[in-house]
Amino acid sequence: MAKKFIADVAVAGRRVFLRNDFNVPLNAGGEITDDTRIQAALPTFRHLLDNGARIVCSSHLGRPKGEVVPDCSLAPVAKRLGGLLGERVLFCAETVGARAEKAKAKLKPGQILMLENLRFHPGETRNDPAFAAELAKGIDLYVDDAFGACHRAHASIDEITRHVPLAVAGFLLRKEIDFLTLAAENPPDHYLVILGGAKVSDKLPLLRHLVTQADAILIGGAMAYTFLKAEGMEVGASRVENECLELCRDIRRQAEERGVRFLLPRDHIAACQIEPNITVRIIRTGEGIPGEMMGLDIGPETVEAFQAEIGRARLIFWNGPMGVFEVDTFSGGTMEIAAALAASPATTIVGGGDSLAAVNRAGVADRISHLSTGGGASLEFLAGDKLPGIEALTEA
Ligand code: ADP
Ligand code: MG
């Protein structure tokens, strides 16, 4: 993946378009509830500031669907970014057009201008050349630091690169590429993958690829119940995707043929409702989960078996919580796995919005080698797909 990198090009005095992923969660009052994505973007801003670039940045936020939706404004992001950098961040309430052009033209070296939400324009998701050309007007250098959006061929990610002299990766994007390439292209022996979370259908393409790469695959979360039902287990009212049963059998067959250890939960924390103080039962896979109950976390024997696998791994990729970790009663398995990763000397990579939240909740974020900021993008990358946003960058 030899793409040009920001540290290898001159930026002094240049007018840079910096594409960020500032798609941060906001509460009902419009306040940012988690600024991890803004924090992760700071190294590239600092580099550009230290080297006297004129910085024009923007992002998508929420799902405004091509219209101006005031609740999706980037204005609070500009304020938070300014606070974190200790610098003034100018904000333009337009993304393209006369006012945006004027603000871009006035920008001095060492100044930052944030343009309004890219998705207020229908041209963004349509990869529209006219919209991309407007974004690129007056720009000397394009810097992509929005890994979380790189799997989308959108105007500010893909088409814009055809309207600028040079398109390079920022520090955050480069770090993502480096860590994920390690897992995707030449994993060491003892490569362990742990998958969980809500839907198996989201992750089947990734699993198909991983059975050719990993030494061991551990499955938890709701997705385990589709696999277990496919093997004939009674799963009660657990979350199952019936249309995926055959594909699950197929993946297990492939794992077996290739000698990949494929572990499903041996026991379960089951309950009739997802509520904090509900009575739970520990049920072994062989017993089956009775009709009205749901499997909502992995049980203690499973935790032990998974810990043993984590203990012998040299590279670990984890996506998807092991249970309904948002509720304390069902968070134990996920917290144990997070702690085991943190204690492991292996290179550890965690991806996915809920998985990062789980690692934070476990208080071990600083002991994970790499926290991938891109949910869908990291899964596509590890599935061996080419990401349009990375492909579009200038060759080194
Ligand atoms: P990520 O965002 O890390 O990719 P997902 O979005 O795939 O993860 O899955 C996270 C969700 O899966 C969480 O909201 C969690 O409550 C849910 N989940 C995990 N295990 C179960 C389960 N056994 N039953 C129902 N939901 C589950
Ligand atoms: Mg999620």
mmCIF file of N, CA, C and O in Angstrom, residues 51 104 230:
data_model
loop_
_atom_site.group_PDB
_atom_site.id
_atom_site.type_symbol
_atom_site.label_atom_id
_atom_site.label_comp_id
_atom_site.label_asym_id
_atom_site.label_seq_id
_atom_site.Cartn_x
_atom_site.Cartn_y
_atom_site.Cartn_z
ATOM 1 N N ASN A 51 3.919 23.448 10.531
ATOM 2 C CA ASN A 51 4.627 23.661 9.271
ATOM 3 C C ASN A 51 3.999 24.748 8.407
ATOM 4 O O ASN A 51 4.302 24.857 7.227
ATOM 5 N N LYS A 104 -11.953 30.710 2.394
ATOM 6 C CA LYS A 104 -10.776 29.930 1.990
ATOM 7 C C LYS A 104 -9.666 30.862 1.486
ATOM 8 O O LYS A 104 -8.497 30.696 1.830
ATOM 9 N N ALA A 230 -27.535 -23.213 13.765
ATOM 10 C CA ALA A 230 -27.136 -23.948 12.559
ATOM 11 C C ALA A 230 -26.575 -25.326 12.913
ATOM 12 O O ALA A 230 -26.629 -26.255 12.113
#
